Short mmCIF file of C-alpha atoms in Angstrom, two decimals:
data_model
loop_
_atom_site.label_atom_id
_atom_site.label_comp_id
_atom_site.label_asym_id
_atom_site.label_seq_id
_atom_site.Cartn_x
_atom_site.Cartn_y
_atom_site.Cartn_z
CA MET A 1 15.39 -18.88 -19.98
CA ASN A 2 15.43 -22.36 -18.38
CA ALA A 3 14.59 -22.91 -14.71
CA GLU A 4 18.22 -23.14 -13.57
CA ARG A 5 19.27 -19.90 -15.31
CA ARG A 6 16.16 -18.10 -14.02
CA GLU A 7 16.89 -19.23 -10.47
CA ARG A 8 20.53 -18.06 -10.75
CA PHE A 9 19.38 -14.70 -12.12
CA GLU A 10 16.96 -14.18 -9.22
CA ARG A 11 19.63 -15.10 -6.66
CA GLU A 12 21.95 -12.52 -8.19
CA GLN A 13 19.10 -10.01 -8.21
CA ALA A 14 18.52 -10.57 -4.51
CA GLN A 15 22.19 -9.92 -3.72
CA GLU A 16 22.43 -6.41 -5.02
CA THR A 17 20.32 -3.31 -5.38
CA LEU A 18 20.32 -1.87 -8.85
CA PRO A 19 20.35 1.92 -9.26
CA ALA A 20 17.07 3.47 -10.41
CA PRO A 21 17.04 3.97 -14.19
CA SER A 22 17.32 7.51 -15.46
CA CYS A 23 14.81 9.03 -17.82
CA PRO A 24 15.02 12.18 -19.97
CA ASP A 25 12.61 15.04 -19.32
CA LEU A 26 9.20 14.60 -20.90
CA PRO A 27 8.17 16.92 -23.73
CA THR A 28 6.22 19.98 -22.58
CA ALA A 29 3.01 18.85 -24.31
CA ARG A 30 3.13 15.45 -22.65
CA MET A 31 3.76 16.95 -19.22
CA GLU A 32 0.82 19.31 -19.73
CA ALA A 33 -1.43 16.38 -20.69
CA ARG A 34 -0.38 14.51 -17.57
CA ARG A 35 -0.99 17.61 -15.46
CA ARG A 36 -4.54 17.92 -16.82
CA HIS A 37 -5.15 14.24 -16.16
CA LEU A 38 -3.78 14.63 -12.62
CA LEU A 39 -6.18 17.49 -11.87
CA GLY A 40 -9.05 15.42 -13.23
CA GLU A 41 -8.05 12.52 -10.95
CA ILE A 42 -7.96 14.87 -7.95
CA ASP A 43 -11.47 16.12 -8.74
CA ARG A 44 -12.79 12.60 -9.27
CA GLN A 45 -11.23 11.24 -6.09
CA ALA A 46 -12.45 14.20 -4.05
CA HIS A 47 -15.98 13.68 -5.36
CA ALA A 48 -15.90 9.95 -4.69
CA ARG A 49 -14.71 10.46 -1.10
CA ALA A 50 -16.88 13.46 -0.23
CA PRO A 51 -19.24 11.58 2.14
CA ARG A 52 -16.30 10.14 4.11
CA PRO A 53 -14.30 11.79 6.91
CA ALA A 54 -11.63 14.17 5.64
CA ARG A 55 -8.69 12.54 7.39
CA ARG A 56 -8.05 8.84 7.25
CA PRO A 57 -4.34 8.01 7.39
CA ARG A 58 -4.50 4.60 5.79
CA ARG A 59 -6.33 5.94 2.73
CA ARG A 60 -4.86 9.38 2.27
CA THR A 61 -4.66 9.88 -1.48
CA VAL A 62 -1.21 10.02 -3.05
CA LEU A 63 -1.41 10.88 -6.74
CA VAL A 64 1.44 10.01 -9.05
CA LEU A 65 1.90 11.41 -12.55
CA GLY A 66 -1.79 11.68 -13.22
CA ALA A 67 -2.64 8.39 -11.54
CA ALA A 68 -4.46 8.26 -8.23
CA LEU A 69 -2.32 6.12 -5.94
CA ALA A 70 -4.43 5.83 -2.83
CA ALA A 71 -2.63 4.55 0.25
CA GLY A 72 -3.78 1.10 -0.62
CA ALA A 73 -5.22 -0.95 -3.49
CA THR A 74 -4.28 -3.12 -6.58
CA VAL A 75 -4.95 -6.65 -7.78
CA VAL A 76 -4.18 -9.33 -10.33
CA VAL A 77 -5.95 -10.94 -13.27
CA ALA A 78 -8.14 -13.75 -11.93
CA GLY A 79 -6.51 -17.09 -12.45
CA LEU A 80 -3.04 -15.63 -12.92
CA GLY A 81 -0.45 -17.21 -10.69
CA PRO A 82 3.28 -17.80 -10.36
CA GLY A 83 4.65 -19.38 -13.50
CA THR A 84 1.56 -18.50 -15.56
CA SER A 85 2.01 -16.63 -18.82
CA SER A 86 0.75 -13.08 -18.49
CA GLY A 87 0.17 -12.55 -22.21
CA PRO A 88 1.45 -9.84 -24.56
CA GLY A 89 1.60 -6.34 -23.11
CA GLN A 90 1.06 -7.53 -19.54
CA ALA A 91 3.46 -7.68 -16.63
CA PRO A 92 5.23 -11.02 -16.08
CA PRO A 93 4.12 -13.26 -13.21
CA ALA A 94 5.41 -12.48 -9.73
CA SER A 95 9.07 -13.45 -9.46
CA ALA A 96 9.99 -16.70 -7.72
CA ALA A 97 11.93 -14.72 -5.10
CA SER A 98 8.86 -12.60 -4.25
CA VAL A 99 6.60 -15.67 -4.04
CA ARG A 100 8.99 -17.28 -1.56
CA LEU A 101 9.24 -14.10 0.52
CA LEU A 102 5.46 -13.63 0.57
CA GLU A 103 4.98 -17.23 1.66
CA ARG A 104 7.43 -16.66 4.52
CA ALA A 105 5.39 -13.62 5.54
CA ALA A 106 2.16 -15.62 5.32
CA LEU A 107 3.53 -18.41 7.52
CA ALA A 108 4.79 -15.88 10.08
CA ALA A 109 1.38 -14.15 10.12
CA ALA A 110 -0.47 -17.44 10.55
CA ASP A 111 1.55 -18.29 13.66
CA THR A 112 -0.97 -17.30 16.36
CA THR A 113 1.02 -18.56 19.35
CA SER A 114 2.10 -15.05 20.36
CA LYS A 115 -0.94 -13.12 19.12
CA LYS A 116 -3.65 -11.71 21.35
CA LYS A 117 -7.14 -12.17 19.94
CA ALA A 118 -9.48 -9.21 19.96
CA ARG A 119 -12.93 -9.20 21.54
CA ALA A 120 -15.95 -6.93 21.41
CA GLY A 121 -15.43 -3.57 23.12
CA GLN A 122 -11.69 -3.47 22.46
CA TYR A 123 -9.70 -1.34 20.00
CA VAL A 124 -7.09 -1.99 17.34
CA TYR A 125 -4.16 0.33 18.07
CA VAL A 126 -1.76 1.47 15.32
CA LYS A 127 1.10 3.93 15.61
CA THR A 128 2.90 5.18 12.49
CA VAL A 129 5.70 7.59 11.65
CA GLY A 130 6.65 9.04 8.29
CA HIS A 131 5.07 11.09 5.53
CA THR A 132 2.92 10.98 2.43
CA SER A 133 2.84 13.51 -0.43
CA ALA A 134 0.23 15.31 -2.48
CA LEU A 135 0.61 17.30 -5.69
CA SER A 136 -1.56 20.40 -6.09
CA GLU A 137 -1.75 23.40 -8.39
CA ASN A 138 -0.92 26.80 -6.87
CA ARG A 139 -2.34 30.19 -7.90
CA ASP A 140 0.38 30.63 -10.51
CA GLY A 141 -0.72 27.45 -12.26
CA ARG A 142 2.40 25.55 -11.21
CA MET A 143 2.33 22.15 -9.56
CA GLU A 144 3.45 22.14 -5.93
CA LEU A 145 4.53 19.07 -3.96
CA LEU A 146 3.19 19.01 -0.41
CA ARG A 147 4.47 16.65 2.29
CA GLU A 148 1.92 15.50 4.86
CA ASN A 149 2.86 14.22 8.30
CA GLU A 150 2.01 10.61 9.19
CA ASN A 151 3.24 10.60 12.80
CA LEU A 152 -0.06 9.33 14.14
CA GLU A 153 -1.75 7.07 16.67
CA GLN A 154 -5.14 5.57 15.88
CA TRP A 155 -7.69 3.49 17.81
CA THR A 156 -10.36 1.63 15.82
CA SER A 157 -13.25 -0.12 17.58
CA VAL A 158 -13.08 -3.89 17.08
CA ASP A 159 -16.84 -4.40 16.79
CA GLY A 160 -17.76 -0.95 15.47
CA SER A 161 -19.55 0.00 18.69
CA ALA A 162 -17.43 3.12 19.24
CA SER A 163 -15.94 5.93 17.16
CA THR A 164 -12.45 5.77 15.66
CA LEU A 165 -10.01 8.03 17.47
CA GLN A 166 -6.87 9.59 15.96
CA ARG A 167 -4.09 11.45 17.79
CA GLU A 168 -1.64 13.78 16.05
CA ASP A 169 0.73 16.20 17.78
CA GLY A 170 -1.05 15.52 21.07
CA LYS A 171 -4.47 16.46 19.67
CA ASP A 172 -7.33 13.95 19.44
CA SER A 173 -9.95 13.87 16.71
CA VAL A 174 -12.80 11.53 15.77
CA LEU A 175 -12.52 10.10 12.26
CA ARG A 176 -15.83 8.26 12.04
CA GLY A 177 -18.78 7.23 14.13
CA PRO A 178 -19.84 3.77 15.28
CA GLU A 179 -22.30 3.51 12.37
CA ASP A 180 -19.39 3.20 9.90
CA VAL A 181 -19.03 -0.56 9.38
CA GLY A 182 -15.96 -0.19 7.16
CA ASP A 183 -15.02 -1.26 3.64
CA LEU A 184 -11.89 -2.08 1.65
CA GLY A 185 -10.91 1.59 1.63
CA SER A 186 -11.48 2.10 5.35
CA PRO A 187 -11.29 -1.32 7.01
CA THR A 188 -12.51 -2.17 10.50
CA TYR A 189 -11.74 -5.35 12.41
CA ALA A 190 -15.35 -6.50 12.08
CA PHE A 191 -15.42 -5.86 8.32
CA LEU A 192 -12.13 -7.67 7.71
CA ALA A 193 -13.42 -10.66 9.66
CA THR A 194 -16.03 -11.16 6.90
CA LEU A 195 -13.50 -11.40 4.05
CA PRO A 196 -12.63 -14.77 2.46
CA THR A 197 -9.30 -16.38 3.36
CA ASP A 198 -8.87 -18.27 0.08
CA PRO A 199 -6.15 -16.18 -1.66
CA ARG A 200 -7.67 -16.44 -5.15
CA VAL A 201 -11.20 -15.64 -3.99
CA LEU A 202 -9.87 -12.75 -1.89
CA LEU A 203 -7.86 -11.35 -4.80
CA ARG A 204 -10.87 -11.62 -7.10
CA MET A 205 -12.90 -9.52 -4.65
CA ILE A 206 -10.17 -6.89 -4.33
CA ARG A 207 -9.67 -6.74 -8.07
CA GLU A 208 -13.39 -6.29 -8.72
CA ASP A 209 -13.34 -3.32 -6.34
CA ALA A 210 -10.25 -1.91 -8.09
CA GLU A 211 -11.95 -2.24 -11.49
CA LYS A 212 -14.65 0.25 -10.43
CA ASN A 213 -12.30 3.24 -10.35
CA HIS A 214 -9.23 1.97 -12.16
CA GLY A 215 -10.52 -0.40 -14.83
CA ALA A 216 -11.18 0.11 -18.54
CA GLY A 217 -13.00 3.35 -19.27
CA SER A 218 -12.28 4.85 -15.84
CA GLY A 219 -9.70 7.33 -17.12
CA SER A 220 -7.26 6.15 -14.47
CA THR A 221 -3.72 5.21 -15.47
CA THR A 222 -3.18 3.21 -12.28
CA GLY A 223 -4.92 0.07 -13.51
CA PRO A 224 -6.54 -2.69 -11.43
CA ASP A 225 -3.33 -4.68 -10.92
CA GLN A 226 -1.46 -1.78 -9.33
CA GLN A 227 -4.52 -0.65 -7.39
CA SER A 228 -4.99 -4.17 -6.03
CA PHE A 229 -1.39 -4.23 -4.82
CA VAL A 230 -1.94 -0.89 -3.07
CA THR A 231 -5.22 -2.08 -1.48
CA ILE A 232 -3.60 -5.21 -0.08
CA GLY A 233 -0.83 -3.08 1.38
CA ASP A 234 -3.43 -0.84 3.04
CA LEU A 235 -5.22 -3.81 4.57
CA LEU A 236 -1.95 -5.23 5.90
CA ARG A 237 -0.99 -1.85 7.33
CA SER A 238 -4.35 -1.39 9.05
CA GLY A 239 -3.35 -3.77 11.84
CA ALA A 240 -6.94 -5.00 11.94
CA ALA A 241 -6.61 -8.19 9.87
CA GLY A 242 -6.55 -11.44 11.85
CA PRO A 243 -3.81 -14.07 11.34
CA GLU A 244 -5.67 -16.11 8.70
CA LEU A 245 -6.66 -13.10 6.63
CA THR A 246 -3.17 -11.58 6.87
CA ALA A 247 -1.69 -14.82 5.55
CA ALA A 248 -4.27 -14.86 2.74
CA LEU A 249 -3.44 -11.26 1.80
CA TYR A 250 0.25 -12.09 1.41
CA ARG A 251 -0.58 -15.15 -0.71
CA ALA A 252 -3.02 -13.12 -2.82
CA ALA A 253 -0.24 -10.61 -3.53
CA ALA A 254 1.88 -13.48 -4.89
CA LEU A 255 -0.73 -13.92 -7.64
CA ILE A 256 -0.36 -10.35 -8.94
CA PRO A 257 1.77 -9.96 -12.08
CA GLY A 258 4.85 -7.78 -11.83
CA VAL A 259 5.55 -8.31 -8.12
CA GLU A 260 9.27 -8.50 -7.36
CA VAL A 261 11.82 -8.28 -4.54
CA VAL A 262 13.96 -5.26 -3.61
CA PRO A 263 16.82 -6.74 -1.55
CA ASP A 264 17.53 -3.64 0.54
CA ALA A 265 15.00 -1.04 1.74
CA VAL A 266 14.80 1.31 4.74
CA ASP A 267 11.52 2.33 6.39
CA ALA A 268 10.58 5.73 7.83
CA ALA A 269 11.82 4.66 11.26
CA GLY A 270 15.28 3.87 9.88
CA ARG A 271 14.85 0.09 10.03
CA ARG A 272 16.46 -1.87 7.22
CA GLY A 273 14.69 -4.79 5.56
CA VAL A 274 13.81 -6.51 2.30
CA ALA A 275 10.84 -5.36 0.23
CA VAL A 276 8.10 -6.91 -1.83
CA ALA A 277 7.45 -4.36 -4.57
CA ARG A 278 5.64 -3.51 -7.78
CA ALA A 279 6.75 -0.88 -10.28
CA HIS A 280 4.23 1.14 -12.28
CA ALA A 281 4.24 4.44 -14.18
CA GLY A 282 7.72 5.49 -13.16
CA GLU A 283 7.53 4.60 -9.48
CA ARG A 284 7.83 1.57 -7.24
CA ARG A 285 5.52 0.68 -4.34
CA GLU A 286 7.33 -1.31 -1.61
CA TRP A 287 6.19 -3.28 1.43
CA ILE A 288 9.24 -3.44 3.68
CA LEU A 289 9.58 -6.66 5.69
CA ASP A 290 11.99 -7.60 8.46
CA ALA A 291 14.54 -9.87 6.74
CA ARG A 292 14.68 -12.24 9.72
CA THR A 293 11.04 -12.48 10.84
CA ALA A 294 9.22 -11.43 7.62
CA ARG A 295 7.13 -9.05 9.76
CA LEU A 296 5.77 -5.94 8.02
CA LEU A 297 7.79 -2.84 8.94
CA GLY A 298 6.18 -0.29 6.67
CA GLU A 299 5.59 0.96 3.14
CA ARG A 300 7.20 3.45 0.82
CA THR A 301 6.86 4.72 -2.76
CA VAL A 302 10.08 5.52 -4.63
CA LEU A 303 10.41 7.36 -7.94
CA LEU A 304 12.18 5.43 -10.67
CA GLU A 305 12.42 8.39 -13.03
CA ASP A 306 12.44 12.18 -12.82
CA SER A 307 8.99 13.77 -12.74
CA ALA A 308 6.95 16.58 -11.22
CA TRP A 309 7.25 14.66 -7.95
CA GLY A 310 11.03 14.94 -7.87
CA GLU A 311 14.15 13.22 -9.09
CA ALA A 312 14.60 9.49 -9.48
CA GLY A 313 15.21 7.90 -6.08
CA THR A 314 12.94 10.33 -4.19
CA GLU A 315 10.67 8.80 -1.55
CA VAL A 316 7.26 10.22 -2.39
CA SER A 317 5.82 8.49 0.67
CA SER A 318 7.26 6.45 3.51
CA VAL A 319 5.21 5.24 6.47
CA ALA A 320 6.52 2.88 9.17
CA LEU A 321 4.45 0.78 11.56
CA VAL A 322 5.95 1.54 14.94
CA ALA A 323 3.42 -0.31 17.09
CA VAL A 324 0.33 -2.47 16.54
CA GLY A 325 -1.81 -4.06 19.23
CA ILE A 326 -5.16 -4.63 20.90
CA VAL A 327 -6.16 -2.37 23.81
CA ASP A 328 -9.17 -2.19 26.14
CA GLU A 329 -9.66 1.57 25.94
CA GLY A 330 -9.41 4.18 23.19
CA GLY A 331 -6.66 6.74 23.75
CA ARG A 332 -4.32 4.34 25.57
CA ALA A 333 -1.28 2.62 24.12
CA PRO A 334 -0.55 -1.10 24.65
#
């Protein structure tokens, strides 16, 4: 396909939303194999996270068809970029439409004229609404889909000098102490300030982290590309990344193969926008952006085929960012 035809195709793609493809039921043996793999993933993830606090909204595990889809993570092959051949069996490069949209988001994030810089002693405030899902086995041996509330407020210490506070249904709880300096799975403002802002270097770091639990020999079906995409989404949703890093995260996502645009998406707060997305293993992960400002509205995961999680079109998870800001005291909204 020449450049002109490709451009026309992507314009047409951006003008309409295609219905999710249908898929026949999987054979019983294959479903059973996926169920066993899913339970193994649950055990492995639980073991890996045991030393950490039990509740952390930005990293609550959402497992999909035997793959552990944590609330953030996934990256691209180092050196892969828009227009680069992805090789046989690999996803194609990010679409031209998604690269343009991500660059718009990066430029909007880098505009610091209206942003308040954080200082030591302050807190990053994030308020979300929506839900995530978890699949577990009940006493009868059947898989049960559980929906978990994400209507939360959270205050994270900018410099790590105070504990992280979470409020749900009017009740406060401490997620971690001041000794927790943060990491890619549980980012703090201070930790994110240490990350590189070169998109390729940043993506390489995220992908290396994704390889640990989702690379060859890990037993995970998620794969480092998808996990890198999820991780970047988590970091963007944390509200703790500064303007330069936020811009770098969007540009790093443009280097991940398989990234595309969904022209019409609605977040958990009912706001309509356009989404940057990546499909994998029968589902699509979406970052919903305001079509006018390219500001991040939220995330959602939509099934593309029928599965134990529900019918095609089901929102397995949908979390909207209602408010993000910097405050002087934990427990108070901006």
